[in-house]
mmCIF file with all atom_site columns, C-alpha atoms in Angstrom:
data_model
loop_
_atom_site.group_PDB
_atom_site.id
_atom_site.type_symbol
_atom_site.label_atom_id
_atom_site.label_alt_id
_atom_site.label_comp_id
_atom_site.label_asym_id
_atom_site.label_entity_id
_atom_site.label_seq_id
_atom_site.pdbx_PDB_ins_code
_atom_site.Cartn_x
_atom_site.Cartn_y
_atom_site.Cartn_z
_atom_site.occupancy
_atom_site.B_iso_or_equiv
_atom_site.pdbx_formal_charge
_atom_site.auth_seq_id
_atom_site.auth_comp_id
_atom_site.auth_asym_id
_atom_site.auth_atom_id
_atom_site.pdbx_PDB_model_num
ATOM 1  C CA . UNK A 1 1  ? 3.015   6.515   26.422  1.00 48.00 ? 1  UNK A CA 1
ATOM 2  C CA . UNK A 1 2  ? 4.484   4.463   23.578  1.00 50.00 ? 2  UNK A CA 1
ATOM 3  C CA . UNK A 1 3  ? 1.923   1.701   24.060  1.00 55.00 ? 3  UNK A CA 1
ATOM 4  C CA . UNK A 1 4  ? -0.958  4.161   23.754  1.00 62.00 ? 4  UNK A CA 1
ATOM 5  C CA . UNK A 1 5  ? 0.485   5.652   20.555  1.00 57.00 ? 5  UNK A CA 1
ATOM 6  C CA . UNK A 1 6  ? 1.025   2.168   19.096  1.00 57.00 ? 6  UNK A CA 1
ATOM 7  C CA . UNK A 1 7  ? -2.543  1.145   19.954  1.00 62.00 ? 7  UNK A CA 1
ATOM 8  C CA . UNK A 1 8  ? -3.878  4.321   18.298  1.00 60.00 ? 8  UNK A CA 1
ATOM 9  C CA . UNK A 1 9  ? -1.847  3.577   15.158  1.00 57.00 ? 9  UNK A CA 1
ATOM 10 C CA . UNK A 1 10 ? -3.234  0.022   15.037  1.00 57.00 ? 10 UNK A CA 1
ATOM 11 C CA . UNK A 1 11 ? -6.757  1.369   15.461  1.00 62.00 ? 11 UNK A CA 1
ATOM 12 C CA . UNK A 1 12 ? -6.155  3.877   12.656  1.00 59.00 ? 12 UNK A CA 1
ATOM 13 C CA . UNK A 1 13 ? -4.772  1.116   10.425  1.00 58.00 ? 13 UNK A CA 1
ATOM 14 C CA . UNK A 1 14 ? -7.791  -1.097  11.170  1.00 60.00 ? 14 UNK A CA 1
ATOM 15 C CA . UNK A 1 15 ? -10.129 1.752   10.209  1.00 61.00 ? 15 UNK A CA 1
ATOM 16 C CA . UNK A 1 16 ? -8.145  2.693   7.088   1.00 60.00 ? 16 UNK A CA 1
ATOM 17 C CA . UNK A 1 17 ? -7.624  -0.856  5.803   1.00 58.00 ? 17 UNK A CA 1
ATOM 18 C CA . UNK A 1 18 ? -10.741 -2.944  6.367   1.00 56.00 ? 18 UNK A CA 1
ATOM 19 C CA . UNK A 1 19 ? -10.041 -6.638  6.697   1.00 59.00 ? 19 UNK A CA 1
ATOM 20 C CA . UNK A 1 20 ? -6.259  -6.196  6.832   1.00 57.00 ? 20 UNK A CA 1
ATOM 21 C CA . UNK A 1 21 ? -5.130  -8.545  9.552   1.00 61.00 ? 21 UNK A CA 1
ATOM 22 C CA . UNK A 1 22 ? -1.446  -9.304  9.107   1.00 60.00 ? 22 UNK A CA 1
ATOM 23 C CA . UNK A 1 23 ? -0.480  -12.852 9.994   1.00 60.00 ? 23 UNK A CA 1
ATOM 24 C CA . UNK A 1 24 ? 2.357   -13.437 12.426  1.00 62.00 ? 24 UNK A CA 1
ATOM 25 C CA . UNK A 1 25 ? 5.615   -14.464 10.832  1.00 62.00 ? 25 UNK A CA 1
ATOM 26 C CA . UNK A 1 26 ? 7.579   -17.165 12.684  1.00 63.00 ? 26 UNK A CA 1
ATOM 27 C CA . UNK A 1 27 ? 10.582  -15.608 14.387  1.00 65.00 ? 27 UNK A CA 1
ATOM 28 C CA . UNK A 1 28 ? 9.198   -12.078 13.988  1.00 65.00 ? 28 UNK A CA 1
ATOM 29 C CA . UNK A 1 29 ? 6.505   -11.669 16.602  1.00 65.00 ? 29 UNK A CA 1
ATOM 30 C CA . UNK A 1 30 ? 4.984   -8.592  18.137  1.00 67.00 ? 30 UNK A CA 1
ATOM 31 C CA . UNK A 1 31 ? 5.163   -4.999  17.029  1.00 68.00 ? 31 UNK A CA 1
ATOM 32 C CA . UNK A 1 32 ? 7.617   -5.465  14.155  1.00 67.00 ? 32 UNK A CA 1
ATOM 33 C CA . UNK A 1 33 ? 5.413   -8.098  12.539  1.00 68.00 ? 33 UNK A CA 1
ATOM 34 C CA . UNK A 1 34 ? 2.311   -5.909  12.765  1.00 71.00 ? 34 UNK A CA 1
ATOM 35 C CA . UNK A 1 35 ? 4.037   -2.797  11.435  1.00 74.00 ? 35 UNK A CA 1
ATOM 36 C CA . UNK A 1 36 ? 5.527   -4.779  8.543   1.00 74.00 ? 36 UNK A CA 1
ATOM 37 C CA . UNK A 1 37 ? 2.149   -6.317  7.706   1.00 73.00 ? 37 UNK A CA 1
ATOM 38 C CA . UNK A 1 38 ? 0.291   -3.016  7.791   1.00 78.00 ? 38 UNK A CA 1
ATOM 39 C CA . UNK A 1 39 ? 3.099   -1.398  5.794   1.00 80.00 ? 39 UNK A CA 1
ATOM 40 C CA . UNK A 1 40 ? 2.519   -3.839  2.948   1.00 81.00 ? 40 UNK A CA 1
ATOM 41 C CA . UNK A 1 41 ? -1.192  -3.033  2.952   1.00 82.00 ? 41 UNK A CA 1
ATOM 42 C CA . UNK A 1 42 ? -0.381  0.685   2.854   1.00 85.00 ? 42 UNK A CA 1
ATOM 43 C CA . UNK A 1 43 ? 1.882   0.087   -0.174  1.00 86.00 ? 43 UNK A CA 1
ATOM 44 C CA . UNK A 1 44 ? -1.104  -1.509  -1.918  1.00 86.00 ? 44 UNK A CA 1
ATOM 45 C CA . UNK A 1 45 ? -3.219  1.560   -1.134  1.00 87.00 ? 45 UNK A CA 1
ATOM 46 C CA . UNK A 1 46 ? -0.449  3.827   -2.432  1.00 89.00 ? 46 UNK A CA 1
ATOM 47 C CA . UNK A 1 47 ? -0.328  1.778   -5.645  1.00 91.00 ? 47 UNK A CA 1
ATOM 48 C CA . UNK A 1 48 ? -4.077  2.139   -6.088  1.00 91.00 ? 48 UNK A CA 1
ATOM 49 C CA . UNK A 1 49 ? -3.734  5.889   -5.549  1.00 92.00 ? 49 UNK A CA 1
ATOM 50 C CA . UNK A 1 50 ? -0.934  6.005   -8.153  1.00 92.00 ? 50 UNK A CA 1
ATOM 51 C CA . UNK A 1 51 ? -3.057  4.192   -10.716 1.00 92.00 ? 51 UNK A CA 1
ATOM 52 C CA . UNK A 1 52 ? -5.989  6.497   -9.981  1.00 92.00 ? 52 UNK A CA 1
ATOM 53 C CA . UNK A 1 53 ? -3.836  9.594   -10.323 1.00 92.00 ? 53 UNK A CA 1
ATOM 54 C CA . UNK A 1 54 ? -2.456  8.272   -13.625 1.00 90.00 ? 54 UNK A CA 1
ATOM 55 C CA . UNK A 1 55 ? -5.979  7.752   -14.954 1.00 89.00 ? 55 UNK A CA 1
ATOM 56 C CA . UNK A 1 56 ? -6.877  11.275  -13.856 1.00 91.00 ? 56 UNK A CA 1
ATOM 57 C CA . UNK A 1 57 ? -3.784  12.747  -15.545 1.00 87.00 ? 57 UNK A CA 1
ATOM 58 C CA . UNK A 1 58 ? -4.609  10.802  -18.714 1.00 85.00 ? 58 UNK A CA 1
ATOM 59 C CA . UNK A 1 59 ? -8.131  12.198  -18.696 1.00 85.00 ? 59 UNK A CA 1
ATOM 60 C CA . UNK A 1 60 ? -7.055  15.823  -18.324 1.00 84.00 ? 60 UNK A CA 1
ATOM 61 C CA . UNK A 1 61 ? -3.792  15.736  -20.298 1.00 78.00 ? 61 UNK A CA 1
ATOM 62 C CA . UNK A 1 62 ? -3.072  17.803  -23.365 1.00 72.00 ? 62 UNK A CA 1
ATOM 63 C CA . UNK A 1 63 ? -3.699  15.573  -26.361 1.00 70.00 ? 63 UNK A CA 1
ATOM 64 C CA . UNK A 1 64 ? -1.689  17.637  -28.838 1.00 70.00 ? 64 UNK A CA 1
ATOM 65 C CA . UNK A 1 65 ? 1.576   16.419  -30.386 1.00 68.00 ? 65 UNK A CA 1
ATOM 66 C CA . UNK A 1 66 ? 3.801   18.110  -27.809 1.00 69.00 ? 66 UNK A CA 1
ATOM 67 C CA . UNK A 1 67 ? 1.681   17.285  -24.767 1.00 63.00 ? 67 UNK A CA 1
ATOM 68 C CA . UNK A 1 68 ? 4.062   14.862  -23.044 1.00 64.00 ? 68 UNK A CA 1
ATOM 69 C CA . UNK A 1 69 ? 1.642   11.970  -23.039 1.00 73.00 ? 69 UNK A CA 1
ATOM 70 C CA . UNK A 1 70 ? 3.865   9.416   -21.272 1.00 81.00 ? 70 UNK A CA 1
ATOM 71 C CA . UNK A 1 71 ? 3.558   10.856  -17.755 1.00 84.00 ? 71 UNK A CA 1
ATOM 72 C CA . UNK A 1 72 ? 0.135   9.309   -16.946 1.00 86.00 ? 72 UNK A CA 1
ATOM 73 C CA . UNK A 1 73 ? 1.441   5.902   -17.983 1.00 88.00 ? 73 UNK A CA 1
ATOM 74 C CA . UNK A 1 74 ? 4.423   6.328   -15.654 1.00 89.00 ? 74 UNK A CA 1
ATOM 75 C CA . UNK A 1 75 ? 2.032   6.921   -12.757 1.00 89.00 ? 75 UNK A CA 1
ATOM 76 C CA . UNK A 1 76 ? -0.144  3.971   -13.708 1.00 91.00 ? 76 UNK A CA 1
ATOM 77 C CA . UNK A 1 77 ? 2.846   1.675   -14.252 1.00 91.00 ? 77 UNK A CA 1
ATOM 78 C CA . UNK A 1 78 ? 4.366   2.624   -10.919 1.00 91.00 ? 78 UNK A CA 1
ATOM 79 C CA . UNK A 1 79 ? 1.048   2.010   -9.173  1.00 92.00 ? 79 UNK A CA 1
ATOM 80 C CA . UNK A 1 80 ? 0.609   -1.393  -10.784 1.00 92.00 ? 80 UNK A CA 1
ATOM 81 C CA . UNK A 1 81 ? 4.201   -2.313  -9.890  1.00 92.00 ? 81 UNK A CA 1
ATOM 82 C CA . UNK A 1 82 ? 3.602   -1.335  -6.242  1.00 91.00 ? 82 UNK A CA 1
ATOM 83 C CA . UNK A 1 83 ? 0.408   -3.388  -6.123  1.00 89.00 ? 83 UNK A CA 1
ATOM 84 C CA . UNK A 1 84 ? 2.071   -6.455  -7.653  1.00 90.00 ? 84 UNK A CA 1
ATOM 85 C CA . UNK A 1 85 ? 5.148   -6.222  -5.428  1.00 89.00 ? 85 UNK A CA 1
ATOM 86 C CA . UNK A 1 86 ? 3.302   -5.844  -2.149  1.00 86.00 ? 86 UNK A CA 1
ATOM 87 C CA . UNK A 1 87 ? 0.592   -8.398  -2.967  1.00 83.00 ? 87 UNK A CA 1
ATOM 88 C CA . UNK A 1 88 ? 3.210   -10.980 -3.907  1.00 84.00 ? 88 UNK A CA 1
ATOM 89 C CA . UNK A 1 89 ? 5.101   -10.278 -0.666  1.00 81.00 ? 89 UNK A CA 1
ATOM 90 C CA . UNK A 1 90 ? 1.867   -10.693 1.295   1.00 77.00 ? 90 UNK A CA 1
ATOM 91 C CA . UNK A 1 91 ? 1.215   -14.024 -0.443  1.00 78.00 ? 91 UNK A CA 1
ATOM 92 C CA . UNK A 1 92 ? 4.780   -15.212 0.231   1.00 78.00 ? 92 UNK A CA 1
ATOM 93 C CA . UNK A 1 93 ? 4.627   -14.232 3.904   1.00 73.00 ? 93 UNK A CA 1
ATOM 94 C CA . UNK A 1 94 ? 1.239   -15.904 4.321   1.00 71.00 ? 94 UNK A CA 1
ATOM 95 C CA . UNK A 1 95 ? 2.700   -19.045 2.759   1.00 74.00 ? 95 UNK A CA 1
ATOM 96 C CA . UNK A 1 96 ? 5.677   -18.962 5.143   1.00 69.00 ? 96 UNK A CA 1
ATOM 97 C CA . UNK A 1 97 ? 3.505   -18.424 8.193   1.00 63.00 ? 97 UNK A CA 1
ATOM 98 C CA . UNK A 1 98 ? 0.921   -20.989 7.096   1.00 64.00 ? 98 UNK A CA 1
ATOM 99 C CA . UNK A 1 99 ? -1.917  -18.473 7.168   1.00 54.00 ? 99 UNK A CA 1
#
């Protein structure tokens, strides 16, 4: 039962994240390595969604003096931070694993 659910999750991740093939980390083989690798790719997608939502909020925000104009930049900054963090972790892990 668990194997079938895990295989379905991997298939869903392959469909959702094209080209995302996590490399195996020495000493962390198997399911944990795959889940960790796909998790980093999902953090990148969440960062992209955060940046997109921030751009949307900036486009539709109230431009008057009391409009609270910093909220879109918080969304965009958080999205960029998530993208930078996860992409640097992916690069570090690929360097460790030699991939």
